[in-house]
C-alpha atoms as a PDB file:
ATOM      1  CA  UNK A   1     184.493 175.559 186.077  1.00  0.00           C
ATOM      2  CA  UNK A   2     185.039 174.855 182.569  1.00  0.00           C
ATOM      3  CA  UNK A   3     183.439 172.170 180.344  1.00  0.00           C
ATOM      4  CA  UNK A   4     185.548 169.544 179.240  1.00  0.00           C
ATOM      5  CA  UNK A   5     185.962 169.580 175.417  1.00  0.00           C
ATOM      6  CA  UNK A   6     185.651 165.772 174.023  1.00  0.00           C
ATOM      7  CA  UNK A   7     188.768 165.210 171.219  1.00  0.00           C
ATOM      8  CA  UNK A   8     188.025 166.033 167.943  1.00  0.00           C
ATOM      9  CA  UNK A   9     189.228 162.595 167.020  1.00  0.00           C
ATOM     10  CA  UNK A  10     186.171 160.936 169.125  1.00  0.00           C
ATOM     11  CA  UNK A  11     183.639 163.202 167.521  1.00  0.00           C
ATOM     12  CA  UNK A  12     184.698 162.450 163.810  1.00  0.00           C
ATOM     13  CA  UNK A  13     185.087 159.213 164.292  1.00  0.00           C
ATOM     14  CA  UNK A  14     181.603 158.444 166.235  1.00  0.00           C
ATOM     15  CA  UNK A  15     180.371 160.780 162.878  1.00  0.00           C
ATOM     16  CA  UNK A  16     181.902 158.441 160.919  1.00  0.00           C
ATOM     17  CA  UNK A  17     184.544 160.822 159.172  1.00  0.00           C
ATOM     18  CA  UNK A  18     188.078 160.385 158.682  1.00  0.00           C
ATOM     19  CA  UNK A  19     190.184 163.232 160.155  1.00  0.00           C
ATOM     20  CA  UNK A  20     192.626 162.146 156.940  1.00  0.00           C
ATOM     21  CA  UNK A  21     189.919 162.374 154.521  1.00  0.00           C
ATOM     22  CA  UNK A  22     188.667 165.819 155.768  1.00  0.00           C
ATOM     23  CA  UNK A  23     192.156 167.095 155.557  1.00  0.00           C
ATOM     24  CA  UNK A  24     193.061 166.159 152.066  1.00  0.00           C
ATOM     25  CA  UNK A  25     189.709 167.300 150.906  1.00  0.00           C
ATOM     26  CA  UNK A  26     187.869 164.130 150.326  1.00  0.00           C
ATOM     27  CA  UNK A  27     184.913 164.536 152.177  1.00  0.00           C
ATOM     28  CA  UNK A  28     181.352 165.930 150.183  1.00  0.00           C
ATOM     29  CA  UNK A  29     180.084 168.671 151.274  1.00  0.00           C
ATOM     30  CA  UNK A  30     176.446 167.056 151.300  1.00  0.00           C
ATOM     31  CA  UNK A  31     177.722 164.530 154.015  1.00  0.00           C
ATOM     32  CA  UNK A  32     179.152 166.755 155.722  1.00  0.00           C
ATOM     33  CA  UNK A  33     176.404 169.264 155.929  1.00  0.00           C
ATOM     34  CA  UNK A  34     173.692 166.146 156.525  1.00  0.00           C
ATOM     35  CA  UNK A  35     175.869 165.672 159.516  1.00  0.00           C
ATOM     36  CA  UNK A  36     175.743 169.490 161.086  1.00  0.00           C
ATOM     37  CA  UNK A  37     171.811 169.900 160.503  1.00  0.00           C
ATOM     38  CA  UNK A  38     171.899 166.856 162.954  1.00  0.00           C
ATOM     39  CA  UNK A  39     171.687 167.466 166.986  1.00  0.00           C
ATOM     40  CA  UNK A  40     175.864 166.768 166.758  1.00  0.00           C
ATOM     41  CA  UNK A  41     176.135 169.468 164.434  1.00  0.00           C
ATOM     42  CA  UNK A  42     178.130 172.518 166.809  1.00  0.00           C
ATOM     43  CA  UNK A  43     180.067 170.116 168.431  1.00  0.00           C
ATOM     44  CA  UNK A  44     181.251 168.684 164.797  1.00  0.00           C
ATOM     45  CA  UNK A  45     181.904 171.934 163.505  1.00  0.00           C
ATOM     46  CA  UNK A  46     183.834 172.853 166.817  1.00  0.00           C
ATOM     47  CA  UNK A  47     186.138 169.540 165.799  1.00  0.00           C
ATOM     48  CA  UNK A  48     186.296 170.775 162.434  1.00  0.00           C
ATOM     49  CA  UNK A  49     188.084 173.373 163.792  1.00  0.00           C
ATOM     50  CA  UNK A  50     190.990 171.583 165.488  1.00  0.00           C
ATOM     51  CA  UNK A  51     192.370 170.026 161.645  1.00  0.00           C
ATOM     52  CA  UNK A  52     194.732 172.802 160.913  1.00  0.00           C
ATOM     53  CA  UNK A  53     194.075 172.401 157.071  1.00  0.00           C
ATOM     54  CA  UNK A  54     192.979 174.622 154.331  1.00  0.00           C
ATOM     55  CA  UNK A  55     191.087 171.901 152.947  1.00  0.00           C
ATOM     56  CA  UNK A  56     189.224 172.587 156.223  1.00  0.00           C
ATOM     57  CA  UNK A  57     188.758 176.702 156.396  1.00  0.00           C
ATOM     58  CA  UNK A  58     187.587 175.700 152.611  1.00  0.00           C
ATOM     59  CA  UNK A  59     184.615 173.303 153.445  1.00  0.00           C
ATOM     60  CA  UNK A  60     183.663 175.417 156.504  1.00  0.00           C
ATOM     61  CA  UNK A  61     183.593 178.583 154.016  1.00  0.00           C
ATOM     62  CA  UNK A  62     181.648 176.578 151.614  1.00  0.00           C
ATOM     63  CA  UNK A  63     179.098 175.285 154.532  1.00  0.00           C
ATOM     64  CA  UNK A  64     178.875 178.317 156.496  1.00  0.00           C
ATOM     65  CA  UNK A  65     175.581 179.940 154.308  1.00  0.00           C
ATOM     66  CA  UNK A  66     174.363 176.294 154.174  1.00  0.00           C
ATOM     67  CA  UNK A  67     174.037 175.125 157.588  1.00  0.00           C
ATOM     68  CA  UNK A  68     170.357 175.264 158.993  1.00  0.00           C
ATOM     69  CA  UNK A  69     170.791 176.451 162.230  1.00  0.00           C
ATOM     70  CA  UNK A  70     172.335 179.483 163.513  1.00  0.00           C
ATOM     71  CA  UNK A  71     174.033 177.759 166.517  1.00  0.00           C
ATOM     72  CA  UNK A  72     176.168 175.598 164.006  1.00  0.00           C
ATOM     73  CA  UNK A  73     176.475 178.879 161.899  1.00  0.00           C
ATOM     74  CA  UNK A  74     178.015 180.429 165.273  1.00  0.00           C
ATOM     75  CA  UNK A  75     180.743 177.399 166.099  1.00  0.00           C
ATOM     76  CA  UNK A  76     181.330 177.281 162.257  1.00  0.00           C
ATOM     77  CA  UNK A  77     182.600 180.811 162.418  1.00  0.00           C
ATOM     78  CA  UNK A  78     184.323 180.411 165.596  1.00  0.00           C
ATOM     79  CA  UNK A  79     185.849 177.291 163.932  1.00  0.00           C
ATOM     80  CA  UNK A  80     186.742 179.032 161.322  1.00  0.00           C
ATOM     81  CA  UNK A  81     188.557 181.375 164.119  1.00  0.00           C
ATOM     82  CA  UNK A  82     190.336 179.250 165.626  1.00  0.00           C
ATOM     83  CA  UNK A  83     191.678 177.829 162.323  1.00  0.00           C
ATOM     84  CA  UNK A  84     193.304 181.946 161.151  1.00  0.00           C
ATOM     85  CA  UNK A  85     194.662 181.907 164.594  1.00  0.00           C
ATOM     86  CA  UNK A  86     196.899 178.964 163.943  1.00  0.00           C
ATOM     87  CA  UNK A  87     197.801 180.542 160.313  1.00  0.00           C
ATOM     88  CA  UNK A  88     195.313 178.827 158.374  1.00  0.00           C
ATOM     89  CA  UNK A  89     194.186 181.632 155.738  1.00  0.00           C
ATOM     90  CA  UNK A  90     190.109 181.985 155.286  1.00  0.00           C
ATOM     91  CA  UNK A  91     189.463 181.622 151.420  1.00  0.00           C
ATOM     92  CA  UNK A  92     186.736 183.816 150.349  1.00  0.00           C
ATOM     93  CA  UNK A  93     183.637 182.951 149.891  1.00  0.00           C
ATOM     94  CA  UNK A  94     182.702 182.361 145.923  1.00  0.00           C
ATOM     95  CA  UNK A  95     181.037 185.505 144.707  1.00  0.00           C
ATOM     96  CA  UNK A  96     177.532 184.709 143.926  1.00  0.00           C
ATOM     97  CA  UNK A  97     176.811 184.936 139.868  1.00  0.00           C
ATOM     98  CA  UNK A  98     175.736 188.117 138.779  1.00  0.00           C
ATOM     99  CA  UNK A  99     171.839 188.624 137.899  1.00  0.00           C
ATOM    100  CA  UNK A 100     170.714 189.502 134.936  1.00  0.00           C
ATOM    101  CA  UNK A 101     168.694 192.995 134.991  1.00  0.00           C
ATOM    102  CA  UNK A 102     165.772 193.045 133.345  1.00  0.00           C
ATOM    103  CA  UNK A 103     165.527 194.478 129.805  1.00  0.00           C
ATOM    104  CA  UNK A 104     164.494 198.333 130.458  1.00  0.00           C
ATOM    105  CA  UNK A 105     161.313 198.216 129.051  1.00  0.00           C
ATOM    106  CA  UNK A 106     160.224 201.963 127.338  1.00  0.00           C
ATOM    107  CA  UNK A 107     157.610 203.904 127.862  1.00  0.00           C
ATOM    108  CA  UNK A 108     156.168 206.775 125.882  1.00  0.00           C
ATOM    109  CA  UNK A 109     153.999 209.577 126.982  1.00  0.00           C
ATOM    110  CA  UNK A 110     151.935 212.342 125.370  1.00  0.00           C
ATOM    111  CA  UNK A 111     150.829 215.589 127.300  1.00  0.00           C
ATOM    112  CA  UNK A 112     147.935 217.804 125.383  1.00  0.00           C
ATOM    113  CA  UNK A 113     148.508 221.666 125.672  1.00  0.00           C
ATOM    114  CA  UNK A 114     146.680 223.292 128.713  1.00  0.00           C
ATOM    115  CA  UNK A 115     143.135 224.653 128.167  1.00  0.00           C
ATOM    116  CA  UNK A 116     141.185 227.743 129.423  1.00  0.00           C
ATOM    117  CA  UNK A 117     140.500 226.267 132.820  1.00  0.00           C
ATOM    118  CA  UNK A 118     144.341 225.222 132.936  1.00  0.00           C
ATOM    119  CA  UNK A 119     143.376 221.555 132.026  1.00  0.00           C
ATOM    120  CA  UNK A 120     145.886 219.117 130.620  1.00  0.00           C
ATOM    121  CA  UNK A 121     145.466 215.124 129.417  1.00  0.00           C
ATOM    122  CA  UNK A 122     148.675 212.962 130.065  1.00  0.00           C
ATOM    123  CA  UNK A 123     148.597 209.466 128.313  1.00  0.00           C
ATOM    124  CA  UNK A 124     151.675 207.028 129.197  1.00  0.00           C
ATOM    125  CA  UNK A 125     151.598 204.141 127.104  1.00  0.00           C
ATOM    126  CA  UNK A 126     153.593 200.758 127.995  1.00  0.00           C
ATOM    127  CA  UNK A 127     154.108 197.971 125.574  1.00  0.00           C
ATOM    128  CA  UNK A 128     153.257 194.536 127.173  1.00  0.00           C
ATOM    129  CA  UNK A 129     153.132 190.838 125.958  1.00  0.00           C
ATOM    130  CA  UNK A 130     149.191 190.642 125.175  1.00  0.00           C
ATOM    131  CA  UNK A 131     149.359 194.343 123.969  1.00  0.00           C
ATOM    132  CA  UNK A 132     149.435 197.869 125.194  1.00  0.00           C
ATOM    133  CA  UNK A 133     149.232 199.389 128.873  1.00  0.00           C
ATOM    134  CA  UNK A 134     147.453 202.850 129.002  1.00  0.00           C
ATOM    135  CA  UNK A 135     147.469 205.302 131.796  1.00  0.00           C
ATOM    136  CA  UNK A 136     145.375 208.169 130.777  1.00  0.00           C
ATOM    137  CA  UNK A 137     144.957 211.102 133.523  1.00  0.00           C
ATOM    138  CA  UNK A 138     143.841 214.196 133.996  1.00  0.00           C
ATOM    139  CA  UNK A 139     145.768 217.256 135.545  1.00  0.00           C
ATOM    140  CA  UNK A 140     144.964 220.716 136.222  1.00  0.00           C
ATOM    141  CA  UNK A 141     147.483 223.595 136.809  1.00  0.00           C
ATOM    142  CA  UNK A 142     145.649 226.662 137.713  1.00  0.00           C
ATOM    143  CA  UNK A 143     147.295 229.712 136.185  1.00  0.00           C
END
């Protein structure tokens, strides 16, 4: 036997959101997410769901890497489901910012020429902020 699904109508309003407000894209996102990291969380994103709106697929796109828990991550996704099956399109998520890479920092090495035993000195020198990294190191290469 099946569970009985309660209306998405009772959940939003016993929330205390407006089905109107959520479609035209007045809600915050803060509230919104507030109100999924609370125990009514996968059942509100479930009714989230049934407002055919792209307002909707929008704010569930936008929550989706927010919520805390990965049950309300699950129905938000199946919300999000349900929403392309009706035609709603999925926006994509915003592309995170790209990172700076750190300035390539140079280093400079010296090698000696091999002696009689097949002995050889390697320094590798790295400038820093208080002042010079050295790596000194000895290396043999039998003949």
């Amino acid at each position: 036997m099946t569970e009985r699904r309660v209306p998405h109508t009772e959940i939003l309003t016993r929330l205390g959101l407006a089905a109107a407000e959520l479609i035209a894209g007045a809600t915050a996102d803060d509230r919104v997410l507030a109100l999924l990291a609370g125990p009514d969380g996968a059942a509100l994103a479930e009714a989230l769901g049934d407002l055919p709106s792209p307002a909707v697929a929008a704010l569930l796109v936008r929550l989706e890497a927010r919520a805390p828990e990965k049950a309300v991550r699950k129905a938000i996704r199946r919300a999000l489901y349900r929403l392309a099956q009706r035609g709603v399109p999925r926006p994509e998520p915003a592309a995170e910012p790209a990172r700076p890479r750190p300035a390539v920092v140079e280093l400079e090495g010296l090698v000696s020429s091999i002696d009689g035993r097949g002995d050889r000195i390697v320094w590798l020198m790295r400038p820093l902020a208080s002042g010079t990294l050295l790596v000194a190191a000895q290396v043999n290469e039998p003949a």
